[in-house]
Amino acid sequence: MTAQPPTARLVTQRLVLDAPRESDVPDVMAACQDAQTQAWVPLPEPYTRESAEFFVRSYCPHGLASGQYKVWAIRPREGGRLIGALEVRRDDRPGSASLGCWSAPWARGHGYLREALRAVAAFALDPAGGGYEQLHWEYVPENAASRRLAEAAGFDFGDDLRTVVELHGREREARVGTLRRDDVVR
């Protein structure tokens, strides 16, 4: 297997996005135990310290090594607790990837995820970055905040694309938004 490049370090006005690290384990555990996070993200229940350790030590490095996905930890630029995580996962369609994220409850309501999503989407669509032609965002209709976040980053849901996702052992209808390389202003 060819070695994959490390997770790119992205810096925005208020954030630093880089690879999850061992010191993130307590915040990953606390964030992923949150009822709102659990409701919308397919996570183990209960979410334990071992779950957080697996995420940081195995899941994230495996995605990078396999080239199938990259996970960014979202942190305040000035230091402080982990804000959340954002993943770009290669799709079955050539030149295409899907994105997903979660936010720690202590970081909600400040626009951090919107800022992080814009940075990661721009990187993923950049030919010199991720090199994808298009990105997809899936959300279940009951999670309107997810759609608002994606729309704020430029995802378009106008095609009324739908899919089925599994969430906590149940199949759920999800809507799909698309962001194309040409949609991102450089």
PDB file of N, CA and C in Angstrom, residues 6 11-12 19 23 32 34 38 50 60 73 77 91 95 107 109 114 134 144-145 149 151 153-154 164 178 182:
ATOM      1  N   PRO A   6      -0.179  12.944   5.238  1.00  0.00           N
ATOM      2  CA  PRO A   6      -0.857  13.185   6.520  1.00  0.00           C
ATOM      3  C   PRO A   6      -2.066  14.101   6.344  1.00  0.00           C
ATOM      4  N   VAL A  11      -6.013  26.136   8.628  1.00  0.00           N
ATOM      5  CA  VAL A  11      -6.159  27.220   9.600  1.00  0.00           C
ATOM      6  C   VAL A  11      -7.155  28.227   9.047  1.00  0.00           C
ATOM      7  N   THR A  12      -8.140  28.583   9.862  1.00  0.00           N
ATOM      8  CA  THR A  12      -9.124  29.602   9.491  1.00  0.00           C
ATOM      9  C   THR A  12      -8.955  30.786  10.443  1.00  0.00           C
ATOM     10  N   ALA A  19      -5.119  16.484  12.581  1.00  0.00           N
ATOM     11  CA  ALA A  19      -5.446  15.106  12.955  1.00  0.00           C
ATOM     12  C   ALA A  19      -5.798  15.004  14.443  1.00  0.00           C
ATOM     13  N   SER A  23      -4.505  13.430  23.274  1.00  0.00           N
ATOM     14  CA  SER A  23      -5.046  14.356  24.282  1.00  0.00           C
ATOM     15  C   SER A  23      -6.515  14.704  24.014  1.00  0.00           C
ATOM     16  N   CYS A  32     -19.241  12.745  22.360  1.00  0.00           N
ATOM     17  CA  CYS A  32     -19.977  11.649  21.731  1.00  0.00           C
ATOM     18  C   CYS A  32     -20.933  10.956  22.694  1.00  0.00           C
ATOM     19  N   ASP A  34     -22.976  12.954  24.383  1.00  0.00           N
ATOM     20  CA  ASP A  34     -24.048  13.946  24.364  1.00  0.00           C
ATOM     21  C   ASP A  34     -25.264  13.410  23.616  1.00  0.00           C
ATOM     22  N   GLN A  38     -25.495  11.846  19.844  1.00  0.00           N
ATOM     23  CA  GLN A  38     -25.922  10.453  19.710  1.00  0.00           C
ATOM     24  C   GLN A  38     -27.152  10.327  18.798  1.00  0.00           C
ATOM     25  N   GLU A  50     -13.207   3.628  25.867  1.00  0.00           N
ATOM     26  CA  GLU A  50     -12.628   2.734  24.868  1.00  0.00           C
ATOM     27  C   GLU A  50     -13.083   3.122  23.459  1.00  0.00           C
ATOM     28  N   CYS A  60      -9.275   6.838  12.963  1.00  0.00           N
ATOM     29  CA  CYS A  60      -8.706   7.949  12.186  1.00  0.00           C
ATOM     30  C   CYS A  60      -7.426   7.539  11.453  1.00  0.00           C
ATOM     31  N   ALA A  73      -9.710  17.017  13.429  1.00  0.00           N
ATOM     32  CA  ALA A  73     -10.145  17.518  14.725  1.00  0.00           C
ATOM     33  C   ALA A  73     -10.266  19.029  14.571  1.00  0.00           C
ATOM     34  N   ARG A  77      -8.265  28.256  17.514  1.00  0.00           N
ATOM     35  CA  ARG A  77      -6.929  28.710  17.108  1.00  0.00           C
ATOM     36  C   ARG A  77      -6.107  29.181  18.308  1.00  0.00           C
ATOM     37  N   ASP A  91     -16.389   8.399  -1.943  1.00  0.00           N
ATOM     38  CA  ASP A  91     -17.593   7.687  -2.387  1.00  0.00           C
ATOM     39  C   ASP A  91     -17.228   6.616  -3.398  1.00  0.00           C
ATOM     40  N   GLY A  95     -14.258  10.652  -8.254  1.00  0.00           N
ATOM     41  CA  GLY A  95     -14.142  12.087  -8.009  1.00  0.00           C
ATOM     42  C   GLY A  95     -15.120  12.630  -6.999  1.00  0.00           C
ATOM     43  N   ALA A 107     -19.426  23.720  22.307  1.00  0.00           N
ATOM     44  CA  ALA A 107     -18.969  24.566  21.199  1.00  0.00           C
ATOM     45  C   ALA A 107     -20.089  24.976  20.256  1.00  0.00           C
ATOM     46  N   GLY A 109     -23.375  26.779  18.571  1.00  0.00           N
ATOM     47  CA  GLY A 109     -23.946  28.124  18.549  1.00  0.00           C
ATOM     48  C   GLY A 109     -22.958  29.240  18.267  1.00  0.00           C
ATOM     49  N   ARG A 114     -19.602  25.620  10.760  1.00  0.00           N
ATOM     50  CA  ARG A 114     -19.752  26.261   9.444  1.00  0.00           C
ATOM     51  C   ARG A 114     -18.375  26.684   8.925  1.00  0.00           C
ATOM     52  N   GLN A 134     -16.720  16.661  -6.670  1.00  0.00           N
ATOM     53  CA  GLN A 134     -17.955  17.024  -5.971  1.00  0.00           C
ATOM     54  C   GLN A 134     -17.995  16.369  -4.596  1.00  0.00           C
ATOM     55  N   ALA A 144     -32.878  19.380  10.939  1.00  0.00           N
ATOM     56  CA  ALA A 144     -32.855  20.587  10.109  1.00  0.00           C
ATOM     57  C   ALA A 144     -31.562  21.383  10.284  1.00  0.00           C
ATOM     58  N   ALA A 145     -30.956  21.314  11.466  1.00  0.00           N
ATOM     59  CA  ALA A 145     -29.701  22.042  11.697  1.00  0.00           C
ATOM     60  C   ALA A 145     -28.600  21.534  10.771  1.00  0.00           C
ATOM     61  N   LEU A 149     -26.529  23.899   8.144  1.00  0.00           N
ATOM     62  CA  LEU A 149     -25.069  23.934   8.149  1.00  0.00           C
ATOM     63  C   LEU A 149     -24.531  23.701   6.741  1.00  0.00           C
ATOM     64  N   GLU A 151     -26.056  24.041   3.830  1.00  0.00           N
ATOM     65  CA  GLU A 151     -26.425  25.144   2.930  1.00  0.00           C
ATOM     66  C   GLU A 151     -25.540  26.360   3.169  1.00  0.00           C
ATOM     67  N   ALA A 153     -22.543  26.330   3.884  1.00  0.00           N
ATOM     68  CA  ALA A 153     -21.247  26.048   3.258  1.00  0.00           C
ATOM     69  C   ALA A 153     -21.361  25.927   1.740  1.00  0.00           C
ATOM     70  N   GLY A 154     -22.568  26.105   1.194  1.00  0.00           N
ATOM     71  CA  GLY A 154     -22.751  26.106  -0.251  1.00  0.00           C
ATOM     72  C   GLY A 154     -23.354  24.854  -0.847  1.00  0.00           C
ATOM     73  N   VAL A 164     -31.017   6.201   1.476  1.00  0.00           N
ATOM     74  CA  VAL A 164     -31.374   5.562   2.733  1.00  0.00           C
ATOM     75  C   VAL A 164     -30.098   5.373   3.533  1.00  0.00           C
ATOM     76  N   THR A 178     -25.345  18.598  -2.730  1.00  0.00           N
ATOM     77  CA  THR A 178     -24.117  18.489  -3.517  1.00  0.00           C
ATOM     78  C   THR A 178     -23.405  19.839  -3.560  1.00  0.00           C
ATOM     79  N   ASP A 182     -16.823  23.673  -9.109  1.00  0.00           N
ATOM     80  CA  ASP A 182     -17.145  24.962  -9.744  1.00  0.00           C
ATOM     81  C   ASP A 182     -17.963  25.873  -8.847  1.00  0.00           C
TER      82      ASP A 182
END
